[in-house]
One Martini backbone bead per residue (centre of mass of N, CA, C, O) as a GRO file, in nm:
protein
  161
    1UNK     BB    1   0.021   3.760   0.019
    2UNK     BB    2   0.109   3.468  -0.089
    3UNK     BB    3   0.350   3.251  -0.048
    4UNK     BB    4   0.518   3.084  -0.297
    5UNK     BB    5   0.649   2.848  -0.122
    6UNK     BB    6   0.346   2.742  -0.022
    7UNK     BB    7   0.278   2.649  -0.295
    8UNK     BB    8   0.112   2.370  -0.424
    9UNK     BB    9   0.176   2.157  -0.674
   10UNK     BB   10  -0.069   1.986  -0.853
   11UNK     BB   11  -0.114   1.659  -0.966
   12UNK     BB   12  -0.301   1.476  -1.208
   13UNK     BB   13  -0.439   1.135  -1.174
   14UNK     BB   14  -0.486   0.815  -1.302
   15UNK     BB   15  -0.584   0.538  -1.110
   16UNK     BB   16  -0.472   0.196  -1.133
   17UNK     BB   17  -0.515  -0.167  -1.153
   18UNK     BB   18  -0.280  -0.449  -1.103
   19UNK     BB   19  -0.371  -0.618  -0.894
   20UNK     BB   20  -0.173  -0.464  -0.641
   21UNK     BB   21  -0.098  -0.261  -0.845
   22UNK     BB   22  -0.025   0.090  -0.868
   23UNK     BB   23  -0.119   0.317  -1.132
   24UNK     BB   24  -0.027   0.620  -1.318
   25UNK     BB   25  -0.173   0.883  -1.510
   26UNK     BB   26  -0.192   1.153  -1.663
   27UNK     BB   27  -0.477   1.317  -1.723
   28UNK     BB   28  -0.386   1.447  -2.002
   29UNK     BB   29  -0.365   1.138  -2.139
   30UNK     BB   30  -0.673   1.103  -2.080
   31UNK     BB   31  -0.990   1.048  -2.216
   32UNK     BB   32  -1.103   0.750  -2.112
   33UNK     BB   33  -1.336   0.507  -1.978
   34UNK     BB   34  -1.399   0.161  -2.058
   35UNK     BB   35  -1.529  -0.115  -2.131
   36UNK     BB   36  -1.481  -0.414  -2.217
   37UNK     BB   37  -1.385  -0.556  -2.533
   38UNK     BB   38  -1.343  -0.675  -2.823
   39UNK     BB   39  -1.038  -0.805  -2.965
   40UNK     BB   40  -0.863  -0.761  -3.245
   41UNK     BB   41  -0.644  -0.900  -3.418
   42UNK     BB   42  -0.277  -0.829  -3.485
   43UNK     BB   43  -0.075  -0.893  -3.708
   44UNK     BB   44   0.266  -0.844  -3.624
   45UNK     BB   45   0.257  -0.763  -3.348
   46UNK     BB   46   0.361  -0.700  -3.064
   47UNK     BB   47   0.332  -0.872  -2.767
   48UNK     BB   48   0.197  -0.617  -2.611
   49UNK     BB   49  -0.022  -0.651  -2.834
   50UNK     BB   50  -0.354  -0.769  -2.855
   51UNK     BB   51  -0.476  -0.541  -3.056
   52UNK     BB   52  -0.788  -0.406  -3.179
   53UNK     BB   53  -1.001  -0.114  -3.180
   54UNK     BB   54  -1.317   0.061  -3.205
   55UNK     BB   55  -1.339   0.422  -3.152
   56UNK     BB   56  -1.530   0.613  -3.312
   57UNK     BB   57  -1.351   0.531  -3.588
   58UNK     BB   58  -1.100   0.447  -3.416
   59UNK     BB   59  -0.808   0.275  -3.457
   60UNK     BB   60  -0.664   0.088  -3.180
   61UNK     BB   61  -0.440  -0.015  -2.971
   62UNK     BB   62  -0.392  -0.290  -2.740
   63UNK     BB   63  -0.248  -0.292  -2.422
   64UNK     BB   64  -0.044  -0.499  -2.216
   65UNK     BB   65   0.027  -0.418  -1.897
   66UNK     BB   66   0.124  -0.686  -1.774
   67UNK     BB   67   0.371  -0.727  -1.954
   68UNK     BB   68   0.536  -0.474  -1.870
   69UNK     BB   69   0.506  -0.557  -1.542
   70UNK     BB   70   0.545  -0.871  -1.510
   71UNK     BB   71   0.270  -1.010  -1.520
   72UNK     BB   72   0.036  -1.228  -1.513
   73UNK     BB   73  -0.152  -1.363  -1.729
   74UNK     BB   74  -0.498  -1.298  -1.835
   75UNK     BB   75  -0.810  -1.305  -1.882
   76UNK     BB   76  -1.057  -1.131  -1.973
   77UNK     BB   77  -1.308  -0.938  -1.811
   78UNK     BB   78  -1.593  -0.755  -1.763
   79UNK     BB   79  -1.449  -0.571  -1.532
   80UNK     BB   80  -1.272  -0.458  -1.715
   81UNK     BB   81  -1.064  -0.196  -1.846
   82UNK     BB   82  -1.035   0.089  -2.070
   83UNK     BB   83  -0.779   0.310  -2.142
   84UNK     BB   84  -0.803   0.607  -2.309
   85UNK     BB   85  -0.516   0.720  -2.477
   86UNK     BB   86  -0.224   0.939  -2.539
   87UNK     BB   87   0.019   1.005  -2.759
   88UNK     BB   88   0.215   1.159  -2.987
   89UNK     BB   89   0.144   0.917  -3.206
   90UNK     BB   90  -0.113   0.776  -3.042
   91UNK     BB   91  -0.374   0.597  -2.972
   92UNK     BB   92  -0.470   0.408  -2.672
   93UNK     BB   93  -0.535   0.091  -2.514
   94UNK     BB   94  -0.569  -0.004  -2.167
   95UNK     BB   95  -0.546  -0.282  -1.976
   96UNK     BB   96  -0.745  -0.307  -1.675
   97UNK     BB   97  -0.887  -0.397  -1.378
   98UNK     BB   98  -0.895  -0.097  -1.244
   99UNK     BB   99  -1.044   0.216  -1.138
  100UNK     BB  100  -0.991   0.455  -0.879
  101UNK     BB  101  -0.921   0.743  -1.008
  102UNK     BB  102  -0.876   1.080  -0.925
  103UNK     BB  103  -0.561   1.231  -0.833
  104UNK     BB  104  -0.373   1.434  -0.607
  105UNK     BB  105  -0.029   1.543  -0.623
  106UNK     BB  106   0.238   1.665  -0.499
  107UNK     BB  107   0.530   1.719  -0.649
  108UNK     BB  108   0.718   1.648  -0.392
  109UNK     BB  109   0.602   1.339  -0.371
  110UNK     BB  110   0.780   1.281  -0.611
  111UNK     BB  111   0.978   1.012  -0.708
  112UNK     BB  112   1.223   0.931  -0.890
  113UNK     BB  113   1.245   0.642  -1.070
  114UNK     BB  114   1.563   0.605  -1.084
  115UNK     BB  115   1.599   0.577  -0.768
  116UNK     BB  116   1.422   0.297  -0.760
  117UNK     BB  117   1.390   0.203  -1.095
  118UNK     BB  118   1.625   0.122  -1.263
  119UNK     BB  119   1.555   0.096  -1.620
  120UNK     BB  120   1.250   0.221  -1.606
  121UNK     BB  121   1.141   0.446  -1.827
  122UNK     BB  122   0.815   0.413  -1.780
  123UNK     BB  123   0.899   0.519  -1.490
  124UNK     BB  124   0.884   0.837  -1.359
  125UNK     BB  125   0.752   0.760  -1.072
  126UNK     BB  126   0.685   0.792  -0.711
  127UNK     BB  127   0.424   0.759  -0.476
  128UNK     BB  128   0.403   0.816  -0.137
  129UNK     BB  129   0.185   0.642   0.074
  130UNK     BB  130   0.027   0.519   0.345
  131UNK     BB  131  -0.103   0.272   0.143
  132UNK     BB  132   0.140   0.314  -0.063
  133UNK     BB  133   0.230   0.275  -0.394
  134UNK     BB  134   0.269   0.487  -0.693
  135UNK     BB  135   0.305   0.450  -1.029
  136UNK     BB  136   0.444   0.659  -1.269
  137UNK     BB  137   0.352   0.676  -1.599
  138UNK     BB  138   0.520   0.674  -1.925
  139UNK     BB  139   0.376   0.668  -2.232
  140UNK     BB  140   0.613   0.765  -2.423
  141UNK     BB  141   0.803   0.503  -2.299
  142UNK     BB  142   0.657   0.226  -2.325
  143UNK     BB  143   0.767   0.179  -2.600
  144UNK     BB  144   0.982   0.061  -2.785
  145UNK     BB  145   1.123   0.116  -3.080
  146UNK     BB  146   1.065  -0.166  -3.191
  147UNK     BB  147   0.764  -0.176  -3.111
  148UNK     BB  148   0.676   0.080  -3.261
  149UNK     BB  149   0.755  -0.017  -3.545
  150UNK     BB  150   0.583  -0.277  -3.548
  151UNK     BB  151   0.312  -0.136  -3.502
  152UNK     BB  152   0.313   0.043  -3.750
  153UNK     BB  153   0.325  -0.186  -3.957
  154UNK     BB  154   0.068  -0.338  -3.864
  155UNK     BB  155  -0.131  -0.100  -3.903
  156UNK     BB  156  -0.073  -0.052  -4.203
  157UNK     BB  157  -0.141  -0.335  -4.304
  158UNK     BB  158  -0.435  -0.340  -4.196
  159UNK     BB  159  -0.532  -0.084  -4.361
  160UNK     BB  160  -0.467  -0.221  -4.652
  161UNK     BB  161  -0.695  -0.462  -4.639
   0.00000   0.00000   0.00000
């Protein structure tokens, strides 16, 4: 019988890039990756929300990941991707430069985000790799309470039109 202490629990993540920054989401939160599409403006949405898209009959907000990670804004290009993911509250589309794929990291390789990046609640942890760091993103804490409330109001208002 294999010794329980030697079993490595592996976590699966979708890793994507924004400029040189590598970020990961738990695979369980990701529905799929699609090519960039036209984003419809959403009046009164928080600054982090670029607008909305329709994905198979579901209208969902498109989140500007660059804004949250304090990266310089740029226009979307055809090579950009949208990661369709879900939070406990709603589905969301995240604009990213590229998707590197699905990777497995052993749980012990994850360093608690508070130890490295105090105050960034949406960074759950960091994986140290030989080729650099990967930030593990917590989608549930991505939007602040104020942003979440503003988004809910904007989506409700848009649906009533």
